[in-house]
PDB file of C-alpha atoms and ligand atoms in Angstrom:
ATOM      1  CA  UNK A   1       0.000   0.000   0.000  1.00  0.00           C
ATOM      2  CA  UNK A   2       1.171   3.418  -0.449  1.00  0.00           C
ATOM      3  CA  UNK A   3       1.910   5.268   2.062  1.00  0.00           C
ATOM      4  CA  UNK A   4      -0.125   8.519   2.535  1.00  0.00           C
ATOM      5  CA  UNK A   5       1.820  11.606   3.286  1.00  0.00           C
ATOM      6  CA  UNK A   6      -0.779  14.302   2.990  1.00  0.00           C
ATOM      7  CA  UNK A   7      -0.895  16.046   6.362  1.00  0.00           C
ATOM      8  CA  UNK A   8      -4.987  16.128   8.007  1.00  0.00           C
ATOM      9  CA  UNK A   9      -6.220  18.239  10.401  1.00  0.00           C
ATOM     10  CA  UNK A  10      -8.101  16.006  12.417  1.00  0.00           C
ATOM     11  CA  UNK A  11     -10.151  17.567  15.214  1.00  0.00           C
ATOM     12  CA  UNK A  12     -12.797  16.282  18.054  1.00  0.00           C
ATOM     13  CA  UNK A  13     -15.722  18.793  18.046  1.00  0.00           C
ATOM     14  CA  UNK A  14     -16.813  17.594  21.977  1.00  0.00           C
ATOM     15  CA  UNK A  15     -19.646  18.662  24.502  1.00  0.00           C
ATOM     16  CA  UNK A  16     -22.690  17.053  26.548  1.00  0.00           C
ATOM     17  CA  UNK A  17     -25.661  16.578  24.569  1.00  0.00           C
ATOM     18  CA  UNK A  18     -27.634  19.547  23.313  1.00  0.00           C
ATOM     19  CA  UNK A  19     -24.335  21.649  23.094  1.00  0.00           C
ATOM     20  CA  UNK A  20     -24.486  21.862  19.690  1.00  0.00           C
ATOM     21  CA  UNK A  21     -21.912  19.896  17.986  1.00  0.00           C
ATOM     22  CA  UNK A  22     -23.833  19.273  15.220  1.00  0.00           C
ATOM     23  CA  UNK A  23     -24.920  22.317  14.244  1.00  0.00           C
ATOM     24  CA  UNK A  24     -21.427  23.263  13.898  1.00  0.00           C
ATOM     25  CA  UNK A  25     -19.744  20.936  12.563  1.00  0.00           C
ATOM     26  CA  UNK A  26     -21.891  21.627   9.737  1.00  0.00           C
ATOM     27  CA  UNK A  27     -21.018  24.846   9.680  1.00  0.00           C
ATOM     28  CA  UNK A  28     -17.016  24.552  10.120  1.00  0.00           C
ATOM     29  CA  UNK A  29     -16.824  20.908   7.449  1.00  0.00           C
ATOM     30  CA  UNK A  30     -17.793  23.583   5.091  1.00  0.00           C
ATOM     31  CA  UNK A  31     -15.529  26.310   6.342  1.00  0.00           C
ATOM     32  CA  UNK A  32     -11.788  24.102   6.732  1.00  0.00           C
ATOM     33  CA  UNK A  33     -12.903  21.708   3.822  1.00  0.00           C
ATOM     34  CA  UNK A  34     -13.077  18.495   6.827  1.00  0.00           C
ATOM     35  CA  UNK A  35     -14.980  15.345   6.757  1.00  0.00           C
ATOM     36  CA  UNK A  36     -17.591  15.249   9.175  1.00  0.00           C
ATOM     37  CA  UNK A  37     -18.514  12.054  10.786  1.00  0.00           C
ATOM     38  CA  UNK A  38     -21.611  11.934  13.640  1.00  0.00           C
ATOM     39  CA  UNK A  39     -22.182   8.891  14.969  1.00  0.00           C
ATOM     40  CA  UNK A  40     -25.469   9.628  16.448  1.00  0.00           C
ATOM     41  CA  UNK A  41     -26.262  10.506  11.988  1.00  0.00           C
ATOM     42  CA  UNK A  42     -24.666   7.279  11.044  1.00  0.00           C
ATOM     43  CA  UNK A  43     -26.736   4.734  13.576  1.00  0.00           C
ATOM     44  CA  UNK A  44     -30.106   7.268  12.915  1.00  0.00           C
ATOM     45  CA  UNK A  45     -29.196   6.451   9.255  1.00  0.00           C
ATOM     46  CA  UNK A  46     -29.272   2.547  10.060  1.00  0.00           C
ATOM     47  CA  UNK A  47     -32.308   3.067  12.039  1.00  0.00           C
ATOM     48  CA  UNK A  48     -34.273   4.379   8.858  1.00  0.00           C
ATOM     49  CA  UNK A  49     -32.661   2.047   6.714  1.00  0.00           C
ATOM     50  CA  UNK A  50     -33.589  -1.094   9.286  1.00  0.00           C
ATOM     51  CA  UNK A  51     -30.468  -3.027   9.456  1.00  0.00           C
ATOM     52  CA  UNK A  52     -29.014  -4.940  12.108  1.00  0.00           C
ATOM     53  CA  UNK A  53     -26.634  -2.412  13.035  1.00  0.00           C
ATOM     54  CA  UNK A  54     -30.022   0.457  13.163  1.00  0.00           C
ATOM     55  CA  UNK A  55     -32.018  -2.251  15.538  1.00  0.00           C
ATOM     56  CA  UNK A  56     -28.942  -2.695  17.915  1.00  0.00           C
ATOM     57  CA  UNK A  57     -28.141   0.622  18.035  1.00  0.00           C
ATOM     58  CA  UNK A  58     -31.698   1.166  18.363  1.00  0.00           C
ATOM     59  CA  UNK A  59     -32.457  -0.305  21.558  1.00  0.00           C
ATOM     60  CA  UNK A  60     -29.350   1.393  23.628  1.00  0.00           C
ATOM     61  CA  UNK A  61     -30.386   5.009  21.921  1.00  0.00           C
ATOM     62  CA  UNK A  62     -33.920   4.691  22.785  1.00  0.00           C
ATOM     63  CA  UNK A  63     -32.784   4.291  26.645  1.00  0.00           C
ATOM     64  CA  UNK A  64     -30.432   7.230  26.205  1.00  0.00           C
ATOM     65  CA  UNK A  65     -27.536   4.846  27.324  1.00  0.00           C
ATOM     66  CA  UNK A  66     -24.328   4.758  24.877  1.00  0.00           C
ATOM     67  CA  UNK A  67     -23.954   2.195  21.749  1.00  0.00           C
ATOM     68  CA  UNK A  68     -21.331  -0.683  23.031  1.00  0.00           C
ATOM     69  CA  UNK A  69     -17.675   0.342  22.168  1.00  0.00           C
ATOM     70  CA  UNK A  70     -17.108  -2.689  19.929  1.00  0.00           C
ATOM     71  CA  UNK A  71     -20.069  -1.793  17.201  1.00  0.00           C
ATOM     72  CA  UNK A  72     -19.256   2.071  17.678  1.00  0.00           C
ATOM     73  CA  UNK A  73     -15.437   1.720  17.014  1.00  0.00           C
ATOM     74  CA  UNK A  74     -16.068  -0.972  14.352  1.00  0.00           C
ATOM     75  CA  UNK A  75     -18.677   1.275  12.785  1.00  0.00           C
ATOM     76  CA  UNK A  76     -16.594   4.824  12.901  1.00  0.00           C
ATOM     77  CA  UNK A  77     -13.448   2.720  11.346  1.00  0.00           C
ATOM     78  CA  UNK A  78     -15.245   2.298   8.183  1.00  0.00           C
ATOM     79  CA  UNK A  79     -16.694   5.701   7.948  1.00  0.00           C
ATOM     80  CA  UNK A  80     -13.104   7.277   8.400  1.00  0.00           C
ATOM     81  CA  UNK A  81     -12.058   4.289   5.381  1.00  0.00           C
ATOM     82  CA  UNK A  82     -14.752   5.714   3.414  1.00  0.00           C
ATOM     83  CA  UNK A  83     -12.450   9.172   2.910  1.00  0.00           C
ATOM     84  CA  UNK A  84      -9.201   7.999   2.037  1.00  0.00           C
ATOM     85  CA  UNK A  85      -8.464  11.697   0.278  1.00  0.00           C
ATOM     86  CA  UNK A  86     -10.035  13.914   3.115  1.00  0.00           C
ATOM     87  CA  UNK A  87      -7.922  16.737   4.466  1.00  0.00           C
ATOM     88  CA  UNK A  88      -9.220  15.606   7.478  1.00  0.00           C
ATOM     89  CA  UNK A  89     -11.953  15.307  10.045  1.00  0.00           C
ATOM     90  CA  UNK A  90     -14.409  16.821  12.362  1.00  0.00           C
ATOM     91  CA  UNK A  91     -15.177  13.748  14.386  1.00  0.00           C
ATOM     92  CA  UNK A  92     -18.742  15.050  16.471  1.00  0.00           C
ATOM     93  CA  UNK A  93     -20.350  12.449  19.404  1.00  0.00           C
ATOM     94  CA  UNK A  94     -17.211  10.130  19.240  1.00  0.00           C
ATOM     95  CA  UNK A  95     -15.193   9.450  21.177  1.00  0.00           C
ATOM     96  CA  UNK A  96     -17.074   9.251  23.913  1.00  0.00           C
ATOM     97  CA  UNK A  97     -15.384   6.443  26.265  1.00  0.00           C
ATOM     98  CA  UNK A  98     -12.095   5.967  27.102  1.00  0.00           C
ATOM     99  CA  UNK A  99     -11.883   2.794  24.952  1.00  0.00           C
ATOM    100  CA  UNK A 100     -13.059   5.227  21.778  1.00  0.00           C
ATOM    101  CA  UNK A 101     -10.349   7.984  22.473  1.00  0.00           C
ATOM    102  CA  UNK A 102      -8.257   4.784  22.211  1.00  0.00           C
ATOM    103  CA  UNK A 103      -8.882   3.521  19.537  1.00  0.00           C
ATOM    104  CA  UNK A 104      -9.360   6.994  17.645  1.00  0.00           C
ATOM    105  CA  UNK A 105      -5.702   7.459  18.921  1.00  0.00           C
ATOM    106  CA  UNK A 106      -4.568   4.120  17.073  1.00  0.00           C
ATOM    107  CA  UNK A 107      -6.667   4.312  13.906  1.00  0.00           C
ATOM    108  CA  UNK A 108      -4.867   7.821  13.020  1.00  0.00           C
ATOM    109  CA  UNK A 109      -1.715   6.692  14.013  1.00  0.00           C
ATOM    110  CA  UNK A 110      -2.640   3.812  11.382  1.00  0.00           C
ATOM    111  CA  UNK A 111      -3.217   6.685   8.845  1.00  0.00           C
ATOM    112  CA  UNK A 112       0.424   8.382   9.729  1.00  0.00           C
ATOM    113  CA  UNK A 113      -1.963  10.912  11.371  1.00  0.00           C
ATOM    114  CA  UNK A 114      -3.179  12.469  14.697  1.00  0.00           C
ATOM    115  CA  UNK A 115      -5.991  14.294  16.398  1.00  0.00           C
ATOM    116  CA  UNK A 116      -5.024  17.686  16.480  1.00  0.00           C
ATOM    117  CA  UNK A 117      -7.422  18.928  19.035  1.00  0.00           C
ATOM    118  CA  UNK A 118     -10.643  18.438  21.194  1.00  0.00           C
ATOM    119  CA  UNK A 119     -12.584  21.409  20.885  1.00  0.00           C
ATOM    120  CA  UNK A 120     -15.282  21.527  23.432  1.00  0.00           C
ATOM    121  CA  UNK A 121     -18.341  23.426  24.019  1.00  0.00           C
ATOM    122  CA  UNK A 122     -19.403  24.580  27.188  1.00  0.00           C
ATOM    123  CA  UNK A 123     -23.423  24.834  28.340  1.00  0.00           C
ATOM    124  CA  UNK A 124     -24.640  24.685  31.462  1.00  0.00           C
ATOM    125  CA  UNK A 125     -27.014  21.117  32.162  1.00  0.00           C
ATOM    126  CA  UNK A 126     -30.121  23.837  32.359  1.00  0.00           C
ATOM    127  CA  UNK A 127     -29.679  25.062  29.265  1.00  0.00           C
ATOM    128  CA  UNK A 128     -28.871  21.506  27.438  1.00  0.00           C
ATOM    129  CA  UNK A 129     -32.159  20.241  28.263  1.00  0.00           C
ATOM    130  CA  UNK A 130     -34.312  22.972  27.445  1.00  0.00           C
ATOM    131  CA  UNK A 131     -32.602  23.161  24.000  1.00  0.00           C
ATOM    132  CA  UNK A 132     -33.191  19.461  24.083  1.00  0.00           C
ATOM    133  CA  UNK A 133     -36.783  19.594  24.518  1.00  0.00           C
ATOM    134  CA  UNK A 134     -37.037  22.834  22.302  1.00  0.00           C
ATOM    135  CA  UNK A 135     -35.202  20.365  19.239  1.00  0.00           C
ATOM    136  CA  UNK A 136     -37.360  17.410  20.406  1.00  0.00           C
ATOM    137  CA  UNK A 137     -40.769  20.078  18.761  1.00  0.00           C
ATOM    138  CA  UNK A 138     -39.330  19.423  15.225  1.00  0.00           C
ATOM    139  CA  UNK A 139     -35.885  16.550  15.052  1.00  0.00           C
ATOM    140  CA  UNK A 140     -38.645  13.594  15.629  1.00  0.00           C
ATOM    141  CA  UNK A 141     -36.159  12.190  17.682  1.00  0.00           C
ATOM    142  CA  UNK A 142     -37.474   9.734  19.859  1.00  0.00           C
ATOM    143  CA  UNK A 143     -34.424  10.363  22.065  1.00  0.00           C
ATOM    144  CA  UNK A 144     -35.401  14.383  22.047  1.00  0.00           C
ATOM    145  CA  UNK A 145     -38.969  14.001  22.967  1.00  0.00           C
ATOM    146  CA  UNK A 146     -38.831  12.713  26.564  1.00  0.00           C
ATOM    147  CA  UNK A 147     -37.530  14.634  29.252  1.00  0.00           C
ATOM    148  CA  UNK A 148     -36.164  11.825  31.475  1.00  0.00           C
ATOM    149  CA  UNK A 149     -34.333  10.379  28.434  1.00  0.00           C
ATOM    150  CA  UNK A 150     -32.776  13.489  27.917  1.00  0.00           C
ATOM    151  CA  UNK A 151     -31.530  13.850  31.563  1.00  0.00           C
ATOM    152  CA  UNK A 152     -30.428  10.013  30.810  1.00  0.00           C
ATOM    153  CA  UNK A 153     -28.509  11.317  28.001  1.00  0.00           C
ATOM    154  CA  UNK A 154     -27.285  13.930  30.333  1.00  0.00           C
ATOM    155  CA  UNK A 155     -26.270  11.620  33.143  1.00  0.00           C
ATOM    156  CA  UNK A 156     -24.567   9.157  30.531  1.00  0.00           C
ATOM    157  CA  UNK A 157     -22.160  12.072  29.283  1.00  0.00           C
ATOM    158  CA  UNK A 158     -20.927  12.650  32.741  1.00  0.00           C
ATOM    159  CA  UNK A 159     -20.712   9.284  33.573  1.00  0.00           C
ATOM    160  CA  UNK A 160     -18.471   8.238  30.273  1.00  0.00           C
ATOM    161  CA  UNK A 161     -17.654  10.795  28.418  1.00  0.00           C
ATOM    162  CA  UNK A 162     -16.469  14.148  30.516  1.00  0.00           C
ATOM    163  CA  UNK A 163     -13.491  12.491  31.327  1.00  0.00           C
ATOM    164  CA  UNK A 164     -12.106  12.541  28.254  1.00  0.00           C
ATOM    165  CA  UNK A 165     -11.364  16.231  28.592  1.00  0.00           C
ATOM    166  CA  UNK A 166      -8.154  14.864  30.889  1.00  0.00           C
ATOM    167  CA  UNK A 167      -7.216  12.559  28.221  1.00  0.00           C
ATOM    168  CA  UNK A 168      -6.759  15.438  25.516  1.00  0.00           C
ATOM    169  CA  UNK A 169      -5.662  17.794  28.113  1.00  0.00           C
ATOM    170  CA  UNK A 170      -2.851  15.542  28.818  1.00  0.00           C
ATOM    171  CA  UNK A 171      -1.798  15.596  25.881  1.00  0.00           C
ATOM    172  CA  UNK A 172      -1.972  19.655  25.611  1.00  0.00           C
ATOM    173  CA  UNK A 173      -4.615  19.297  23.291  1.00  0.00           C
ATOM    174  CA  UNK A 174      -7.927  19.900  24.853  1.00  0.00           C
ATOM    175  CA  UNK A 175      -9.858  23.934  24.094  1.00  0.00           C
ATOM    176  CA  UNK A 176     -12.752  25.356  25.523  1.00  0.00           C
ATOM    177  CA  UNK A 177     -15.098  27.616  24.371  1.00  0.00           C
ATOM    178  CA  UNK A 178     -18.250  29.409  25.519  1.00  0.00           C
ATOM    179  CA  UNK A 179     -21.041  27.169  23.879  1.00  0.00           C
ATOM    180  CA  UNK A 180     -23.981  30.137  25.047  1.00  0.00           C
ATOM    181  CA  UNK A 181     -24.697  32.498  22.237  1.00  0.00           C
ATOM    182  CA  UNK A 182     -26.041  32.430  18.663  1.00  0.00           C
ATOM    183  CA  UNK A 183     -25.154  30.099  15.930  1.00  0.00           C
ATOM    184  CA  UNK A 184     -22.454  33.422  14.027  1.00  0.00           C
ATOM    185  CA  UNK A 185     -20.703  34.434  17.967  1.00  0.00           C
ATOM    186  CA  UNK A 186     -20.275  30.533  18.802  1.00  0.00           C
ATOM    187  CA  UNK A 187     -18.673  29.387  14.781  1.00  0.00           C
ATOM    188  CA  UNK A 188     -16.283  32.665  15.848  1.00  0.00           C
ATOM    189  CA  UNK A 189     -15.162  31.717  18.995  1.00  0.00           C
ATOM    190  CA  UNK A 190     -15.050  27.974  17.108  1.00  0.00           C
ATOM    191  CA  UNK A 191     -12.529  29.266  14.334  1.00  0.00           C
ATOM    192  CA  UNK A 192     -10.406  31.040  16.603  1.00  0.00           C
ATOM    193  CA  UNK A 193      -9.066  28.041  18.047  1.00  0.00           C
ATOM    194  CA  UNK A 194      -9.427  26.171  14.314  1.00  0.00           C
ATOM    195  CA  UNK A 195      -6.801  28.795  12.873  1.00  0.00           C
ATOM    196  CA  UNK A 196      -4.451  28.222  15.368  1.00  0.00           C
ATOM    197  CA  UNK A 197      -3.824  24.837  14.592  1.00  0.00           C
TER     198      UNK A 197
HETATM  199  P1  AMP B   1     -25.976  12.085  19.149  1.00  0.00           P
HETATM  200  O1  AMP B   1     -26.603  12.235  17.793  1.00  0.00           O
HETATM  201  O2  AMP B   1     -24.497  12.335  19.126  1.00  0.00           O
HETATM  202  O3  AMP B   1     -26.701  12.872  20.196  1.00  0.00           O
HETATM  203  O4  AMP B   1     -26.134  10.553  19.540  1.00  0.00           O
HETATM  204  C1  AMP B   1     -27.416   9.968  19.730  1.00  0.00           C
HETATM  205  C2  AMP B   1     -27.271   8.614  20.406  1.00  0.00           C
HETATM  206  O5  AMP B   1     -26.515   7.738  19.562  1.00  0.00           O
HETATM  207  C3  AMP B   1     -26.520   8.631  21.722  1.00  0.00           C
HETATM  208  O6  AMP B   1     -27.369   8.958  22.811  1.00  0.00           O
HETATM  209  C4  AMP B   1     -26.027   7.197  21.790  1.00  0.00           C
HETATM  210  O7  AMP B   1     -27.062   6.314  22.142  1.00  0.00           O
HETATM  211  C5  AMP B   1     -25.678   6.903  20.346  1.00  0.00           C
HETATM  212  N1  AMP B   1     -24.268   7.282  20.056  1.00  0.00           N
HETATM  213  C6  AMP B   1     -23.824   8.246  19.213  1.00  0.00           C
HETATM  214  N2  AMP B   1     -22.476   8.303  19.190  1.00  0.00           N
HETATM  215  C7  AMP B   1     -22.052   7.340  20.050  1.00  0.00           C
HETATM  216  C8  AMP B   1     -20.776   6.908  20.498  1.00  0.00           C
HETATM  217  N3  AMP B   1     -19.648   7.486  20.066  1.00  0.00           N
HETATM  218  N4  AMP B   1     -20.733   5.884  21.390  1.00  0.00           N
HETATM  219  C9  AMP B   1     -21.846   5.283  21.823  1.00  0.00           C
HETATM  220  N5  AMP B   1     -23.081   5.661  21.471  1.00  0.00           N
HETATM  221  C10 AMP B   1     -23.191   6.684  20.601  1.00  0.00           C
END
């Protein structure tokens, strides 16, 4: 195989559910020319599409618990395989255990590559579950539309996934920003970090 020597940017947009990851990563894929992979988009995609991956994925979403590891890593592999000429990645709901940052870890290394950065947004649990419940009115996700799901959701994050803020931060790689304002103020605080990488 030849060996790839482009150089990716390769960045972890991060933040509890409801932060607003999503929203932009949508904006910045567009902005630095990344690959954006969601997890939560790929298994909603098998859900629609009613494979065996959508019906496993299915059942742990529907709780508001997280997707086992194996399935999730196995699953985000082949999505990152699925861009061998990307100039990198805004990877958005993964990782979110410490077996995921793992594995994200060894999978770039694989590609001669690295994460670059976590970028995380920060909002208040309040605020996360109104905006929850305020998305729930029009995503028609199940996982949106019930209020102790959400707080599941909520709970799940701190449980699993916080801690990975000390992984990247050990690593001198971890960046906050201020995830309370409209869509414009938060993509500028976003891109201020992104252009310093
Ligand atoms: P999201 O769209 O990121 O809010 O994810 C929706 C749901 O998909 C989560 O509540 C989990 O059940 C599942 N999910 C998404 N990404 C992951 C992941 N990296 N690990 C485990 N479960 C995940």
């Amino acid at each position: 195989m030849v060996q790839k020597t482009k150089k990716m940017t390769n960045i972890v947009l991060f933040g509890p559910p409801g932060a607003g990851k999503g929203t932009q990563a949508e904006v910045l894929k567009v902005k630095y020319q990344l690959v954006h992979i969601s997890t939560g988009d790929v298994f909603r995609y098998n859900i629609k599409n009613q494979t065996q991956l959508g019906a496993l994925a299915k059942s742990y979403m529907d709780k508001g618990h997280l997707v086992p590891d194996g399935v999730t890593i196995k699953m985000l592999n082949a999505e990152v395989d699925k861009n061998p000429d990307a100039n990198g990645f805004v990877f958005d709901g993964f990782p979110r255990t410490a077996a995921q940052a793992e594995a994200l870890a060894l999978l770039m290394e694989e590609k001669s590559s690295q994460i670059n950065a976590m970028v995380a947004l920060e909002v208040d649990d309040q605020v996360l579950v109104g905006r929850l419940l305020e998305r729930g009115k029009t995503s028609g996700r199940a996982d949106d539309a019930d209020e102790a799901i959400i707080r599941e959701r909520v709970a799940e994050y701190y449980r699993k996934t916080d801690i990975l803020k000390d992984f990247y931060k050990a690593q001198d790689k971890y960046f906050g920003v201020n995830g309370v304002g409209n869509i414009q103020e938060i993509t500028a605080r976003l891109s201020e970090v992104f252009d310093r990488l």
